[in-house]
């Protein structure tokens, strides 16, 4: 099972690389050759910089590149890994992989359609791949000719079009950049090692002649609100990473994640494909996740999560104080697959009514665990796997607790350890906000409910509280 192994390798290497970036309790912090903005700003400055991101809660990740051309198939056979990993998993020689570029002509790409979909889904920001591990730049790069303007018949700049359209529609715009792995540039890192002599070279030379110049380009050209690094690998030493940090420091409002490397924690924790049982208390965090089983488009991956699962994930994450960066993988024509778009639209319909219970909320005020650790199954870090129970979750704002009821209780919503003082209750989707009967004895709280839920996935019960 190549795909499992590949993903396991990725998870392990990320965990190893991140281990150095997340200050261990009691351990001295990693000395940084260059201090990052994060090290020097006051808590108030940080709060101001992170404010829009914390309010947002829901973003669109887009993995789009020339890997959409093979779409999961190499030499007529399916390659059992994520679509954007096809070059590595299929051990495709550099010269052969580069031949996908002249076949990439996504004439149906329409920034307005994509951004409108993100907006209709209730997403507040977009993060798109400017260069993934294959080394192909999705914008006209002067620093390296393996890019959309020089190597494809598609003479447009999708990042420019998306950045402009996102801002026109009021969304923030972020860029993903694979700084360490680059499978087509000599010296670029490759998880599992190089498989083609054309990949061999000096990593620092690659970083100085391609990655850093391209990072300069994308920062200066698109002024992204977020820079999303990935798979740092051990090659990203503190010294090399600090050269990138010096650049990032020139953009004091920029938000960047914890995957740069070199001991830099960045701004956000980035659990991938899972929701941490307790979130990351006191930290900004964002779960990134695929809708099916691939980030980049694969024509044979139809394993789409249901709207119910995706929506419950969004709520679960919000109840723990995190953001949900949900991925779409557009095809080689420039179209976001219909099953992905449908699910996003359905989530958006729910958010149209219930968005107040997600955006800008704080975590649950209740102590309920909503799950347990498995005694037999392990997670990607080898720790007991968290098995969630999908009964209900809660989010909060001053004066209100939002109880998300995934399973409709027969008569009333009841908790034994409510550290709140309830003053009233109603259902958020009820246009009249008809008052519901609330009974509270100490920490025991009971809210009487109507016989049927108002939403088949998540009916939100609002409990008004003394702030
Ligand atoms: O290897 C990549 C993968 O292709 C994808 O980009 C994800 C998104 O978080 N990040 C890496 C694996 O951690």
Coordinates of C-alpha atoms and ligand atoms in Angstrom, one line a residue:
X1 CA 0.0 0.0 0.0
X2 CA 2.2 2.8 -1.3
X3 CA -0.2 5.6 -0.5
X4 CA -0.4 4.7 3.2
X5 CA 3.4 4.4 3.4
X6 CA 3.8 7.7 1.6
X7 CA 1.4 9.4 3.9
X8 CA 3.0 7.8 6.9
X9 CA 6.4 9.0 5.8
X10 CA 5.0 12.5 5.3
X11 CA 3.4 12.5 8.7
X12 CA 6.5 11.3 10.4
X13 CA 8.8 13.7 8.7
X14 CA 6.5 16.6 9.4
X15 CA 6.2 15.5 13.0
X16 CA 10.0 15.3 13.2
X17 CA 10.5 18.6 11.6
X18 CA 7.8 20.3 13.7
X19 CA 9.2 18.8 16.9
X20 CA 11.9 21.3 16.8
X21 CA 9.5 24.2 16.2
X22 CA 7.1 23.5 19.0
X23 CA 8.8 24.5 22.2
X24 CA 8.7 21.5 24.4
X25 CA 7.6 22.1 28.0
X26 CA 10.7 22.9 30.1
X27 CA 13.1 22.8 27.2
X28 CA 15.0 26.0 26.3
X29 CA 13.6 27.7 23.1
X30 CA 15.5 27.1 19.9
X31 CA 17.9 30.0 19.3
X32 CA 16.9 31.7 16.1
X33 CA 19.6 33.4 14.1
X34 CA 17.0 36.1 13.2
X35 CA 14.1 37.0 15.5
X36 CA 10.7 36.7 13.8
X37 CA 7.9 39.3 14.1
X38 CA 6.3 36.8 16.4
X39 CA 9.2 37.0 18.9
X40 CA 9.1 40.8 19.1
X41 CA 5.5 41.9 18.9
X42 CA 3.3 42.6 22.0
X43 CA 0.3 40.4 22.8
X44 CA -1.9 43.3 21.7
X45 CA -0.1 43.6 18.3
X46 CA -0.4 39.9 17.8
X47 CA -4.1 39.9 18.6
X48 CA -4.6 42.7 16.1
X49 CA -2.6 40.8 13.4
X50 CA -4.5 37.6 14.0
X51 CA -8.0 39.2 14.5
X52 CA -9.4 38.5 11.0
X53 CA -8.1 34.9 11.0
X54 CA -9.6 34.1 14.4
X55 CA -12.9 35.5 13.3
X56 CA -12.9 33.5 10.0
X57 CA -13.0 29.9 11.3
X58 CA -13.5 28.5 7.7
X59 CA -11.2 28.7 4.7
X60 CA -10.7 27.1 1.3
X61 CA -7.5 25.3 0.5
X62 CA -6.8 24.8 -3.2
X63 CA -4.3 22.3 -4.5
X64 CA -3.9 23.0 -8.2
X65 CA -1.1 22.3 -10.5
X66 CA 0.1 20.3 -13.5
X67 CA -0.5 17.0 -11.5
X68 CA -4.1 17.6 -12.5
X69 CA -3.2 16.5 -16.0
X70 CA -2.2 12.9 -15.1
X71 CA -5.0 13.0 -12.5
X72 CA -3.7 10.0 -10.6
X73 CA -2.6 7.8 -13.6
X74 CA 0.9 7.2 -14.9
X75 CA 1.5 5.0 -17.9
X76 CA -2.1 3.9 -17.9
X77 CA -2.1 2.7 -14.3
X78 CA -3.5 4.3 -11.2
X79 CA -0.9 5.6 -8.8
X80 CA -1.9 4.8 -5.3
X81 CA -1.1 8.1 -3.6
X82 CA -2.4 11.7 -3.4
X83 CA -2.8 13.3 -6.8
X84 CA -0.1 15.9 -6.2
X85 CA 2.4 13.2 -5.1
X86 CA 2.2 11.3 -8.4
X87 CA 5.7 12.3 -9.5
X88 CA 7.2 11.0 -6.3
X89 CA 5.0 7.9 -5.9
X90 CA 5.3 6.9 -9.5
X91 CA 9.1 7.8 -9.6
X92 CA 8.4 9.8 -12.7
X93 CA 11.7 11.1 -14.2
X94 CA 12.0 14.9 -14.2
X95 CA 12.0 15.2 -18.0
X96 CA 8.9 13.1 -18.3
X97 CA 7.1 15.0 -15.5
X98 CA 7.8 18.3 -17.2
X99 CA 6.0 17.1 -20.3
X100 CA 2.7 17.6 -18.4
X101 CA 3.2 21.3 -18.5
X102 CA 2.5 21.8 -22.2
X103 CA -0.7 19.8 -21.7
X104 CA -1.9 22.1 -19.0
X105 CA -4.4 24.6 -20.5
X106 CA -7.2 25.1 -18.0
X107 CA -9.3 27.4 -20.2
X108 CA -12.4 26.9 -18.0
X109 CA -10.7 28.4 -15.0
X110 CA -12.8 31.4 -13.8
X111 CA -11.6 33.1 -10.6
X112 CA -15.1 34.6 -10.1
X113 CA -16.6 31.1 -10.0
X114 CA -14.1 29.8 -7.5
X115 CA -14.2 32.8 -5.2
X116 CA -18.0 32.9 -5.4
X117 CA -18.1 29.2 -4.4
X118 CA -15.8 29.9 -1.4
X119 CA -18.0 32.8 -0.5
X120 CA -21.3 30.8 -0.9
X121 CA -19.7 28.1 1.3
X122 CA -19.2 30.7 4.0
X123 CA -15.4 30.5 3.7
X124 CA -13.6 33.7 4.7
X125 CA -10.2 33.0 3.1
X126 CA -8.5 31.1 0.3
X127 CA -5.0 29.5 0.4
X128 CA -3.8 28.2 -3.0
X129 CA -0.7 26.4 -4.0
X130 CA 1.8 28.8 -5.7
X131 CA 4.3 26.0 -6.0
X132 CA 3.9 22.4 -4.7
X133 CA 6.5 19.8 -4.2
X134 CA 6.8 19.2 -7.9
X135 CA 8.4 22.6 -8.3
X136 CA 5.9 24.0 -10.8
X137 CA 5.1 27.6 -10.2
X138 CA 1.4 28.5 -10.8
X139 CA 2.3 32.1 -11.7
X140 CA 4.7 33.8 -14.1
X141 CA 8.0 33.5 -12.3
X142 CA 11.0 35.3 -13.4
X143 CA 13.2 33.3 -11.0
X144 CA 12.5 29.9 -12.7
X145 CA 11.1 29.0 -16.1
X146 CA 9.1 26.0 -14.9
X147 CA 6.0 28.1 -14.5
X148 CA 2.6 28.6 -15.9
X149 CA 3.6 31.4 -18.2
X150 CA 6.8 29.9 -19.7
X151 CA 5.9 26.2 -19.8
X152 CA 2.2 26.0 -20.6
X153 CA -0.1 27.2 -23.4
X154 CA -2.2 28.9 -20.7
X155 CA -0.9 32.4 -20.7
X156 CA -2.9 33.8 -17.8
X157 CA -1.9 34.3 -14.2
X158 CA -4.5 32.5 -12.0
X159 CA -2.9 33.8 -8.8
X160 CA -3.3 37.4 -9.9
X161 CA -6.9 36.7 -11.0
X162 CA -7.8 34.9 -7.8
X163 CA -6.1 37.4 -5.5
X164 CA -7.9 40.3 -7.2
X165 CA -11.3 38.5 -7.2
X166 CA -10.9 37.3 -3.6
X167 CA -10.3 40.8 -2.4
X168 CA -13.1 42.1 -4.6
X169 CA -15.5 39.7 -2.8
X170 CA -14.1 40.5 0.6
X171 CA -12.1 37.3 1.2
X172 CA -8.5 37.1 2.4
X173 CA -6.0 35.6 0.1
X174 CA -3.2 33.2 1.1
X175 CA -0.5 31.3 -0.8
X176 CA 1.0 27.8 -0.2
X177 CA 4.6 27.4 -1.0
X178 CA 6.7 24.2 -0.8
X179 CA 10.0 25.7 0.3
X180 CA 12.0 22.6 1.0
X181 CA 10.7 19.8 -1.3
X182 CA 11.2 20.5 -5.0
X183 CA 11.4 17.4 -7.1
X184 CA 12.3 19.1 -10.4
X185 CA 14.9 21.7 -9.2
X186 CA 18.5 20.3 -8.7
X187 CA 19.1 20.2 -4.9
X188 CA 15.5 20.4 -3.9
X189 CA 14.5 18.0 -1.1
X190 CA 12.5 14.9 -1.9
X191 CA 10.9 12.8 0.8
X192 CA 12.1 9.2 0.3
X193 CA 15.2 10.5 -1.5
X194 CA 15.9 11.5 -5.2
X195 CA 15.0 9.0 -7.9
X196 CA 16.5 10.9 -10.9
X197 CA 20.1 12.2 -11.3
X198 CA 18.5 15.5 -12.5
X199 CA 17.3 16.1 -9.0
X200 CA 20.8 16.0 -7.4
X201 CA 22.5 19.2 -6.3
X202 CA 23.0 21.4 -3.4
X203 CA 20.0 22.3 -1.2
X204 CA 21.3 25.8 -0.2
X205 CA 21.9 26.6 -3.8
X206 CA 18.3 25.5 -4.7
X207 CA 17.0 27.7 -1.8
X208 CA 19.1 30.7 -2.9
X209 CA 18.4 30.4 -6.6
X210 CA 14.8 29.3 -6.6
X211 CA 12.8 29.1 -3.4
X212 CA 13.9 32.5 -1.8
X213 CA 13.7 34.4 -5.1
X214 CA 10.2 32.9 -5.7
X215 CA 9.1 33.7 -2.2
X216 CA 10.3 37.3 -2.8
X217 CA 8.2 37.4 -6.0
X218 CA 5.0 36.1 -4.5
X219 CA 5.2 38.3 -1.5
X220 CA 5.9 41.4 -3.6
X221 CA 3.4 40.6 -6.3
X222 CA 0.4 39.2 -4.5
X223 CA 0.8 40.5 -1.0
X224 CA -0.7 37.4 0.5
X225 CA -2.4 37.6 3.9
X226 CA -1.2 34.1 4.7
X227 CA 1.9 32.2 3.7
X228 CA 1.5 28.4 4.1
X229 CA 4.8 26.6 4.2
X230 CA 5.0 22.8 4.1
X231 CA 7.1 19.7 4.8
X232 CA 10.2 21.6 6.1
X233 CA 12.5 18.6 6.2
X234 CA 15.8 18.6 8.2
X235 CA 17.4 20.6 5.3
X236 CA 15.7 23.7 6.6
X237 CA 18.3 24.6 9.2
X238 CA 17.9 27.5 11.6
X239 CA 20.4 29.5 9.5
X240 CA 18.7 28.8 6.1
X241 CA 15.3 29.3 7.6
X242 CA 16.4 32.6 9.1
X243 CA 17.0 34.0 5.6
X244 CA 13.4 33.4 4.8
X245 CA 12.3 34.9 8.1
X246 CA 14.2 38.1 7.3
X247 CA 12.1 38.3 4.2
X248 CA 8.8 37.6 6.1
X249 CA 9.6 40.2 8.6
X250 CA 9.3 42.8 5.9
X251 CA 5.5 42.0 5.8
X252 CA 4.5 42.6 9.4
X253 CA 0.8 41.8 8.9
X254 CA 1.6 38.4 7.3
X255 CA 0.4 35.2 9.0
X256 CA 2.5 32.2 8.4
X257 CA 2.2 28.6 9.7
X258 CA 4.5 26.4 11.8
X259 CA 5.9 24.5 8.8
X260 CA 8.8 26.7 7.8
X261 CA 11.4 24.8 9.8
X262 CA 14.6 25.8 11.6
X263 CA 12.9 26.0 15.0
X264 CA 10.5 28.8 14.0
X265 CA 7.0 28.3 15.5
X266 CA 5.2 30.7 13.1
X267 CA 1.7 31.7 14.0
X268 CA -0.5 28.6 13.6
X269 CA -0.5 25.0 14.5
X270 CA -1.5 22.9 11.5
X271 CA -3.0 19.5 12.3
X272 CA -3.5 17.6 9.0
X273 CA -6.5 15.4 8.2
X274 CA -7.5 15.2 11.9
X275 CA -9.0 17.2 14.6
X276 CA -7.0 17.2 17.9
X277 CA -9.1 16.0 20.8
X278 CA -8.7 19.2 22.9
X279 CA -7.5 21.6 20.2
X280 CA -4.4 23.6 21.1
X281 CA -5.3 25.6 24.2
X282 CA -4.0 29.2 24.0
X283 CA -2.7 28.8 20.4
X284 CA -4.0 29.6 17.0
X285 CA -4.6 26.4 15.0
X286 CA -6.1 25.2 11.8
X287 CA -7.0 21.7 10.7
X288 CA -6.4 21.2 7.0
X289 CA -8.4 18.4 5.4
X290 CA -9.3 16.9 2.1
X291 CA -12.9 16.5 1.0
X292 CA -12.1 13.1 -0.6
X293 CA -8.7 11.3 -0.1
X294 CA -6.5 13.6 -2.2
X295 CA -5.4 17.2 -2.2
X296 CA -4.6 17.5 -5.9
X297 CA -7.2 16.2 -8.5
X298 CA -7.5 12.5 -9.1
X299 CA -10.1 11.4 -11.6
X300 CA -10.6 8.1 -9.7
X301 CA -11.0 9.4 -6.2
X302 CA -14.7 9.6 -5.5
X303 CA -14.4 8.9 -1.8
X304 CA -16.1 12.2 -0.8
X305 CA -17.0 12.9 2.8
X306 CA -20.6 13.7 3.3
X307 CA -21.8 17.2 4.0
X308 CA -22.8 16.0 7.4
X309 CA -19.3 14.9 8.2
X310 CA -17.8 18.1 6.8
X311 CA -20.2 20.3 8.7
X312 CA -19.7 18.4 12.0
X313 CA -16.0 18.7 11.5
X314 CA -16.3 22.5 11.1
X315 CA -18.4 22.7 14.3
X316 CA -16.1 20.3 16.3
X317 CA -13.1 22.5 15.3
X318 CA -14.8 25.7 16.2
X319 CA -15.8 24.2 19.6
X320 CA -12.1 23.8 20.3
X321 CA -11.1 27.3 19.0
X322 CA -9.6 26.3 15.7
X323 CA -10.1 27.0 12.0
X324 CA -11.1 24.5 9.2
X325 CA -9.1 24.8 6.0
X326 CA -11.0 22.5 3.7
X327 CA -9.4 21.5 0.4
X328 CA -10.7 21.4 -3.1
X329 CA -8.7 19.9 -6.0
X330 CA -9.7 21.5 -9.4
X331 CA -9.1 19.5 -12.5
X332 CA -6.9 20.3 -15.5
X333 CA -9.7 22.2 -17.2
X334 CA -9.9 24.6 -14.2
X335 CA -13.1 23.2 -12.8
X336 CA -13.7 22.4 -9.1
X337 CA -15.3 18.9 -9.2
X338 CA -19.1 19.0 -8.8
X339 CA -19.3 16.8 -5.7
X340 CA -16.9 19.1 -3.9
X341 CA -18.8 22.2 -5.0
X342 CA -22.2 20.7 -4.0
X343 CA -21.0 19.9 -0.5
X344 CA -19.6 23.4 0.0
X345 CA -22.8 25.0 -1.2
X346 CA -24.8 22.9 1.3
X347 CA -22.4 23.9 4.2
X348 CA -23.0 27.5 3.1
X349 CA -26.7 27.2 3.3
X350 CA -26.4 26.0 6.9
X351 CA -24.0 28.9 7.7
X352 CA -26.4 31.4 6.1
X353 CA -28.7 30.6 9.0
X354 CA -26.3 29.5 11.7
X355 CA -23.1 31.4 11.0
X356 CA -23.4 33.4 14.2
X357 CA -22.6 30.2 16.1
X358 CA -19.3 29.7 14.2
X359 CA -17.7 33.0 13.1
X360 CA -15.7 34.8 15.9
X361 CA -16.8 32.3 18.5
X362 CA -14.8 31.0 21.5
X363 CA -14.6 27.4 22.5
X364 CA -17.1 25.4 24.5
X365 CA -17.7 26.4 28.1
X366 CA -18.6 22.8 28.9
X367 CA -16.2 20.1 30.1
X368 CA -17.8 17.2 28.1
X369 CA -15.3 15.1 26.3
X370 CA -17.4 13.9 23.4
X371 CA -15.2 10.9 22.8
X372 CA -12.6 8.6 24.2
X373 CA -9.1 7.3 23.4
X374 CA -9.0 3.9 21.7
X375 CA -7.3 1.1 23.7
X376 CA -6.2 -0.6 20.5
X377 CA -5.9 1.9 17.6
X378 CA -3.0 4.4 17.3
X379 CA -3.0 7.7 15.6
X380 CA -0.3 9.0 13.1
X381 CA 2.0 9.9 16.1
X382 CA 1.6 6.4 17.6
X383 CA -0.6 7.7 20.4
X384 CA -4.0 6.2 21.3
X385 CA -6.5 7.3 18.6
X386 CA -9.2 9.7 19.6
X387 CA -12.7 8.3 18.8
X388 CA -15.2 11.1 18.8
X389 CA -18.8 10.8 19.7
X390 CA -21.0 12.9 17.4
X391 CA -23.8 13.9 19.8
X392 CA -23.4 17.6 20.3
X393 CA -20.8 20.4 20.6
X394 CA -20.8 23.9 21.9
X395 CA -19.3 27.3 20.9
X396 CA -19.7 30.5 22.8
X397 CA -19.7 34.3 22.6
X398 CA -20.2 36.8 25.4
X399 CA -23.8 36.3 26.7
X400 CA -24.5 33.2 24.5
X401 CA -23.7 29.6 24.4
X402 CA -24.4 27.8 21.1
X403 CA -25.2 24.1 21.5
X404 CA -24.9 22.3 18.2
X405 CA -27.3 19.3 18.4
X406 CA -26.2 16.6 15.9
X407 CA -28.5 14.0 17.6
X408 CA -31.8 15.3 18.7
X409 CA -32.5 14.6 22.3
X410 CA -36.0 13.1 23.0
X411 CA -37.3 15.9 25.3
X412 CA -34.6 18.2 26.5
X413 CA -31.0 19.1 26.3
X414 CA -29.3 18.3 29.7
X415 CA -25.9 18.9 31.2
X416 CA -24.7 18.1 34.7
X417 CA -21.8 20.4 34.9
X418 CA -22.8 23.7 33.3
X419 CA -20.5 26.5 34.5
X420 CA -22.8 29.1 33.2
X421 CA -25.9 30.9 34.4
X422 CA -28.6 30.5 31.9
X423 CA -31.2 33.2 31.5
X424 CA -33.1 31.9 28.5
X425 CA -32.9 29.8 25.3
X426 CA -34.2 29.6 21.7
X427 CA -33.3 27.8 18.5
X428 CA -31.1 29.9 16.2
X429 CA -32.9 28.7 13.1
X430 CA -36.3 29.7 14.5
X431 CA -37.0 33.1 13.0
X432 CA -39.2 34.0 16.0
X433 CA -36.6 32.9 18.6
X434 CA -39.5 31.4 20.5
X435 CA -38.4 31.1 24.1
X436 CA -37.7 27.6 25.4
X437 CA -38.2 26.5 29.0
X438 CA -34.9 26.6 30.9
X439 CA -34.4 24.9 34.3
X440 CA -31.2 25.2 36.2
X441 CA -30.3 23.8 39.7
X442 CA -26.7 24.6 40.4
X443 CA -24.6 23.2 37.6
X444 CA -27.5 21.0 36.4
X445 CA -29.1 22.6 33.3
X446 CA -32.1 21.5 31.3
X447 CA -33.6 23.1 28.2
X448 CA -36.9 21.7 26.9
X449 CA -36.9 21.2 23.2
X450 CA -39.6 20.8 20.5
X451 CA -40.3 17.3 19.2
X452 CA -38.3 17.7 16.0
X453 CA -35.0 19.4 15.0
X454 CA -35.0 22.3 12.6
X455 CA -32.0 21.0 10.7
X456 CA -31.2 17.4 9.9
X457 CA -27.5 17.8 10.6
X458 CA -27.1 20.4 13.2
X459 CA -29.8 22.4 15.0
X460 CA -28.3 25.1 17.1
X461 CA -29.7 25.8 20.5
X462 CA -28.8 29.2 21.8
X463 CA -28.6 29.5 25.6
X464 CA -28.5 33.1 26.8
X465 CA -26.2 33.6 29.8
X466 CA -25.3 36.2 32.4
X467 CA -21.9 37.5 31.1
Ligands
LIG1 O1 2.8 16.6 1.2 C1 1.8 17.6 1.4 C2 0.5 17.3 0.8 O2 0.7 17.1 -0.6 C3 -0.4 18.4 1.0 O3 0.1 19.6 0.4 C4 -0.6 18.6 2.5 C5 -1.5 19.8 2.9 O4 -1.3 20.1 4.2 N1 0.7 18.9 3.1 C6 1.7 17.9 2.8 C7 1.7 16.8 3.7 O5 1.8 17.2 5.0

